[in-house]
Tab-separated table of C-alpha atoms in Angstrom:
chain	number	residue	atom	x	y	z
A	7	UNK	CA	-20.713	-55.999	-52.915
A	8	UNK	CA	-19.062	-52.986	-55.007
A	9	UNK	CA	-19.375	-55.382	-58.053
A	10	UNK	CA	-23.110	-55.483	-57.531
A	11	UNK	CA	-23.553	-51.807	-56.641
A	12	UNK	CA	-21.914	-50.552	-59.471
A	13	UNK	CA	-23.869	-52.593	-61.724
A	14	UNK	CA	-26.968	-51.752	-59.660
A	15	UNK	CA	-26.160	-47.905	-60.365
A	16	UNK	CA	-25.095	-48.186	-63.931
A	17	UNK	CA	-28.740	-50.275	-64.457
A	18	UNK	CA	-30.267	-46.433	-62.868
A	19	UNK	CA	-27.928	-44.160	-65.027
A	20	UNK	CA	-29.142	-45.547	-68.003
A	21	UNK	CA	-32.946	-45.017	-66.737
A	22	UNK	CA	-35.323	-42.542	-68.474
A	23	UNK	CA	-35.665	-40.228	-65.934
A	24	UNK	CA	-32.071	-40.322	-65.218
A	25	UNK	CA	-31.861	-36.936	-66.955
A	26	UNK	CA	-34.541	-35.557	-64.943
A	27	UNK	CA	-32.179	-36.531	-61.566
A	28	UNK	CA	-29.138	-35.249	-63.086
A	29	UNK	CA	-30.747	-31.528	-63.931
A	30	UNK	CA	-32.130	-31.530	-60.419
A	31	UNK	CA	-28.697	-32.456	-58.608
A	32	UNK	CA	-27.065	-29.768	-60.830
A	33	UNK	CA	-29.644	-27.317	-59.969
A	34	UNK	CA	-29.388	-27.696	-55.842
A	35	UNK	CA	-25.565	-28.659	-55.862
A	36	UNK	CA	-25.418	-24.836	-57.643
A	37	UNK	CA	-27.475	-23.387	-54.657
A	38	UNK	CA	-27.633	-25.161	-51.571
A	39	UNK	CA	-26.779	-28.931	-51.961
A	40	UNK	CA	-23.175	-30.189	-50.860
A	41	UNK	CA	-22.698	-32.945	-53.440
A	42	UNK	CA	-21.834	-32.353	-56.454
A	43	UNK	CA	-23.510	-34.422	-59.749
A	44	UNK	CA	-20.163	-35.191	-61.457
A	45	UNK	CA	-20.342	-39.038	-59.667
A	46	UNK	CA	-23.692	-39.207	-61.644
A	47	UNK	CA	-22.630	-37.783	-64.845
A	48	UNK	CA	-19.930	-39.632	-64.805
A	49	UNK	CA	-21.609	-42.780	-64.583
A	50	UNK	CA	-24.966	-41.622	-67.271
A	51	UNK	CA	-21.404	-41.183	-69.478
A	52	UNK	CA	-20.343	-44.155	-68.531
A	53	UNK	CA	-23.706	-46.041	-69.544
A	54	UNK	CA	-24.562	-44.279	-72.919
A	55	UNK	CA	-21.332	-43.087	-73.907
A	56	UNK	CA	-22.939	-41.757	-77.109
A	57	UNK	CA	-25.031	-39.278	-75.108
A	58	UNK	CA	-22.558	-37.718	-73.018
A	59	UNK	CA	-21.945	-34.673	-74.242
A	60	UNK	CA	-25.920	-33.970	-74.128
A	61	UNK	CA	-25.555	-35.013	-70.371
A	62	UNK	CA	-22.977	-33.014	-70.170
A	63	UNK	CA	-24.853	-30.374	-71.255
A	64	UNK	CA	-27.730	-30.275	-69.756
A	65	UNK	CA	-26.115	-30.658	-66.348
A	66	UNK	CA	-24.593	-27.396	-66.979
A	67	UNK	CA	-27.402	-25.489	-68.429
A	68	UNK	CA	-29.326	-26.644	-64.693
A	69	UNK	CA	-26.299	-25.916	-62.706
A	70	UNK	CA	-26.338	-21.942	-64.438
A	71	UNK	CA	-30.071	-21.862	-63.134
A	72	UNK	CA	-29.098	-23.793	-59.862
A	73	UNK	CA	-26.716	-20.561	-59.924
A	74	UNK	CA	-29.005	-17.749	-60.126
A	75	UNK	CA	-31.187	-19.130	-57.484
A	76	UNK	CA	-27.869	-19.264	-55.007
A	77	UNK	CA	-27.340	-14.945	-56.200
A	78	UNK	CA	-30.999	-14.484	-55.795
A	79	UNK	CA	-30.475	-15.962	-51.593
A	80	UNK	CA	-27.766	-13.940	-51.143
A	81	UNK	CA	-29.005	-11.031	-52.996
A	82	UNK	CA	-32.638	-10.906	-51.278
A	83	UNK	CA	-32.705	-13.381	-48.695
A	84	UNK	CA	-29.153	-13.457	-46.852
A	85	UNK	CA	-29.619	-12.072	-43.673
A	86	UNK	CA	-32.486	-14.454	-43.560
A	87	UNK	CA	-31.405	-17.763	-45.435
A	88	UNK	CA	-27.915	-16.936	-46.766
A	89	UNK	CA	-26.495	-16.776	-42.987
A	90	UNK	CA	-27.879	-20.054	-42.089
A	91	UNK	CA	-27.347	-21.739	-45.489
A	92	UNK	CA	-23.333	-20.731	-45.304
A	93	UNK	CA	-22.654	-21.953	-41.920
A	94	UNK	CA	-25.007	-24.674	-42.558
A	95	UNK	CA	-22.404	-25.883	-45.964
A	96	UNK	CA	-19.268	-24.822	-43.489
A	97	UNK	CA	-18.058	-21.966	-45.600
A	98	UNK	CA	-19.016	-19.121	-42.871
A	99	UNK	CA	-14.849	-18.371	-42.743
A	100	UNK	CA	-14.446	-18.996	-46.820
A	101	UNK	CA	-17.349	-16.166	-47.637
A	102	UNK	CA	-15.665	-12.556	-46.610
A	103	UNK	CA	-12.518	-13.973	-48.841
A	104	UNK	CA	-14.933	-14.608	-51.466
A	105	UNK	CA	-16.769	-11.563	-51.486
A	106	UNK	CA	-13.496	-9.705	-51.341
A	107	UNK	CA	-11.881	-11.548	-54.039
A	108	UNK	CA	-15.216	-11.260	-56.339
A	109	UNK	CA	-15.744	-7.290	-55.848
A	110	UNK	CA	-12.521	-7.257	-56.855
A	111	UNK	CA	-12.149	-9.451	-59.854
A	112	UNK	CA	-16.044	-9.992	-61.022
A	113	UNK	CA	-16.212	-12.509	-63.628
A	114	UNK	CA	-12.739	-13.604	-63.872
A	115	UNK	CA	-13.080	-15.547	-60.526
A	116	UNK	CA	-16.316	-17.059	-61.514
A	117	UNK	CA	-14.749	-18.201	-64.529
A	118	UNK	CA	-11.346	-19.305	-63.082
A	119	UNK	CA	-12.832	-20.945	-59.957
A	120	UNK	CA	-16.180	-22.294	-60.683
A	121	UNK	CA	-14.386	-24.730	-62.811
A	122	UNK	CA	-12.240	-25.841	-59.483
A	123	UNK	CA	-13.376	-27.795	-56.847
A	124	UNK	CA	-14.344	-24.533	-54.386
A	125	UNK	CA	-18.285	-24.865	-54.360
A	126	UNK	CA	-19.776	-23.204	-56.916
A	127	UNK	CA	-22.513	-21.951	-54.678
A	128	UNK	CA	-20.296	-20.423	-52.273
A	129	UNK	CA	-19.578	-18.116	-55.499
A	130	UNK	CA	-22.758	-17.817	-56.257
A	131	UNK	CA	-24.408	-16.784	-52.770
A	132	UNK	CA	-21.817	-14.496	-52.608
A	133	UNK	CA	-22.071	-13.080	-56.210
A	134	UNK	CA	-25.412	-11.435	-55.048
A	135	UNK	CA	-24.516	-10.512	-51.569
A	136	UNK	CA	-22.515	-8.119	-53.583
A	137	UNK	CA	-24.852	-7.270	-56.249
A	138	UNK	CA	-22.479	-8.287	-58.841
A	139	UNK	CA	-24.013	-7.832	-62.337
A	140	UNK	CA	-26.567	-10.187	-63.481
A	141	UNK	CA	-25.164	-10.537	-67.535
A	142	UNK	CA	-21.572	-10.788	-66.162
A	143	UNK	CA	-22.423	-13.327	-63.757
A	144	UNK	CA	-24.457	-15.370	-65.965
A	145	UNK	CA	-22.131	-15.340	-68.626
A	146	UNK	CA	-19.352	-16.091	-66.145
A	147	UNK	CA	-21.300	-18.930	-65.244
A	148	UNK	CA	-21.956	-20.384	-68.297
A	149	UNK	CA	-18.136	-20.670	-68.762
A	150	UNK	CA	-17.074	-21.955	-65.649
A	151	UNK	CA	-20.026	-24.702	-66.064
A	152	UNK	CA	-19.547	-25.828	-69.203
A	153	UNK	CA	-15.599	-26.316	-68.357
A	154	UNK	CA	-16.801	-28.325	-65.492
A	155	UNK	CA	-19.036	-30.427	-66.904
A	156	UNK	CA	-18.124	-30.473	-70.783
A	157	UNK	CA	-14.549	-32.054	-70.251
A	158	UNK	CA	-16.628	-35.002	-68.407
A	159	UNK	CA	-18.748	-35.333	-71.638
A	160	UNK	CA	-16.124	-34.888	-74.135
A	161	UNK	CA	-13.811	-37.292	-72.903
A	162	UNK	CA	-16.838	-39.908	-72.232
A	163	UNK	CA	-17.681	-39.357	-75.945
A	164	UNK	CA	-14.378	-39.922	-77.235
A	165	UNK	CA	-13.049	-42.588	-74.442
A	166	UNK	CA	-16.255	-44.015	-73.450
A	167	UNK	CA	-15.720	-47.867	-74.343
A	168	UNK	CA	-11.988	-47.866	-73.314
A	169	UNK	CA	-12.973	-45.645	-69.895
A	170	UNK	CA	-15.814	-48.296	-69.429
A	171	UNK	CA	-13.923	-51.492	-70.238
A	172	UNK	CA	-11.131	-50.406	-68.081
A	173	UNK	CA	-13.690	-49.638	-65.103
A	174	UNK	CA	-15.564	-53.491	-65.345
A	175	UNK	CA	-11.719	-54.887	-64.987
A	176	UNK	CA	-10.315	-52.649	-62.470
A	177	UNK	CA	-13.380	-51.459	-60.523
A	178	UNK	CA	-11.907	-51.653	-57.337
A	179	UNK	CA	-8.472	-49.692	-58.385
A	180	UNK	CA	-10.998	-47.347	-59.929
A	181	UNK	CA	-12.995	-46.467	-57.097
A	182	UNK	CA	-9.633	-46.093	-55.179
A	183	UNK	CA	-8.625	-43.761	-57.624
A	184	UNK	CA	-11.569	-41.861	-57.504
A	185	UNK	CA	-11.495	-41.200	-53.792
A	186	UNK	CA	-7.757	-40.509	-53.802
A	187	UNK	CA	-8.624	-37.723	-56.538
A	188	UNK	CA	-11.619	-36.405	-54.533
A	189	UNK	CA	-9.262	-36.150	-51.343
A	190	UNK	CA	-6.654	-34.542	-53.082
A	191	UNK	CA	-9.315	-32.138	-54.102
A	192	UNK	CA	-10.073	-30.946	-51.120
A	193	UNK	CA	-6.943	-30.664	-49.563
A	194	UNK	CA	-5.789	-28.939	-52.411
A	195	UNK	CA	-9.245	-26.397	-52.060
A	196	UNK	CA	-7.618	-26.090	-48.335
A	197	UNK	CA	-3.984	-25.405	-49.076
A	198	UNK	CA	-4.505	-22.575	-52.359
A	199	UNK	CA	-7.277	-20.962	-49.502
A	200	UNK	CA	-4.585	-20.661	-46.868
A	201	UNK	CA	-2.266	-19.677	-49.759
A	202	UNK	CA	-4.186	-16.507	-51.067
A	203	UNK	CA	-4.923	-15.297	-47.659
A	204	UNK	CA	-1.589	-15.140	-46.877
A	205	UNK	CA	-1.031	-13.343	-50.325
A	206	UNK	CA	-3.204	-10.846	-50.163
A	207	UNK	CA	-3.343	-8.357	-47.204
A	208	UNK	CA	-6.519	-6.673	-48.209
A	209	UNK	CA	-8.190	-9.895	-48.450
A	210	UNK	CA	-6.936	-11.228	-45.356
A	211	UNK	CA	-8.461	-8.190	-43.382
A	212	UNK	CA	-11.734	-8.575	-45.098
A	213	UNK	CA	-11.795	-11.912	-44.696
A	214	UNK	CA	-11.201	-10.696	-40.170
A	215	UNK	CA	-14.601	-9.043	-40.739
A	216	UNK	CA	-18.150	-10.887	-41.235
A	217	UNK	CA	-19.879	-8.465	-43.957
């Protein structure tokens, strides 16, 4: 059954409009969506090797717009939509820490941790709660995107066939892999959160108070 799915899903990534799905999963996983599009990059790299770095690419330029529309909720709409959105994702306890952490390092955490696997829309939400500055913020994005997404691309481009090859013998060790990776993600994501509160006092009584 995996066999078949995975060829099932490598037969879609390789589909026309493939590139239309990726751009839109970047987009809403930037805003409001909780899964992110690197399973589906991953696997359009894995199909056309050649193009992955365009993929790659345009995954990040729709996750940068996926972005403004997250500051744009929690600039104009929070009380409204941001609220519900935030406890809605489970990240009602991770926002005051991010706001606290963003008003006081501004681009340097969107840079440094939009590239990790904390959600990038929690950053961005939060970004224009605080009315952090459009250019920065954009610019900001831009970087921690591209690092995000570009690696995927660049290694696809230069390892595709081996990657791919490796993947049709071992598919099973692969997918185990992949969800031991994904795991270690997030408890990783849980342990450097518990880590920094503990760090940092000021944060840590922000992070008592809903703003």
């Amino acid at each position: 059954m995996l066999r078949r799915l995975y060829d099932w899903t490598m037969a879609k990534a390789a589909h026309p409009h493939a590139e239309g799905w990726l751009a839109l999963f970047a987009f809403v996983e930037a805003s409001f969506f909780p899964i992110p599009p690197h399973p589906l990059l991953g696997l359009m790299c894995l199909a056309e090797p050649k193009k992955a770095v365009r993929f790659a690419m345009i995954a990040t330029f729709a996750s940068v717009l996926g972005g403004l529309l997250g500051y744009a909720i929690g600039y104009a709409l929070y009380d409204t939509v941001g609220t519900q959105l935030i406890a809605l994702l489970g990240l009602s306890e991770s926002f005051p820490k991010a706001a606290c952490y963003l008003r006081e390092f501004g681009a340097e955490i969107i840079m440094i941790k939009g590239a990790t696997p904390i959600p990038f829309k929690l950053l961005a939400i939060t970004a224009g709660f605080i009315a952090m500055p459009l250019v920065p913020f954009i610019l900001a994005s831009i970087v921690s995107r591209s690092i995000s997404f570009m690696i995927v691309g660049v290694l696809f481009r230069m390892f595709g066939a081996p990657i791919k090859a490796f993947i049709d013998k071992y598919l099973g060790l692969a997918t185990a892999g992949f969800v031991i990776v994904v795991v270690g993600g997030f408890i990783a994501v849980a342990y450097l959160g518990g880590d920094a509160k503990e760090s940092s006092a000021k944060c840590a009584v922000v992070g008592a108070m809903q703003p």
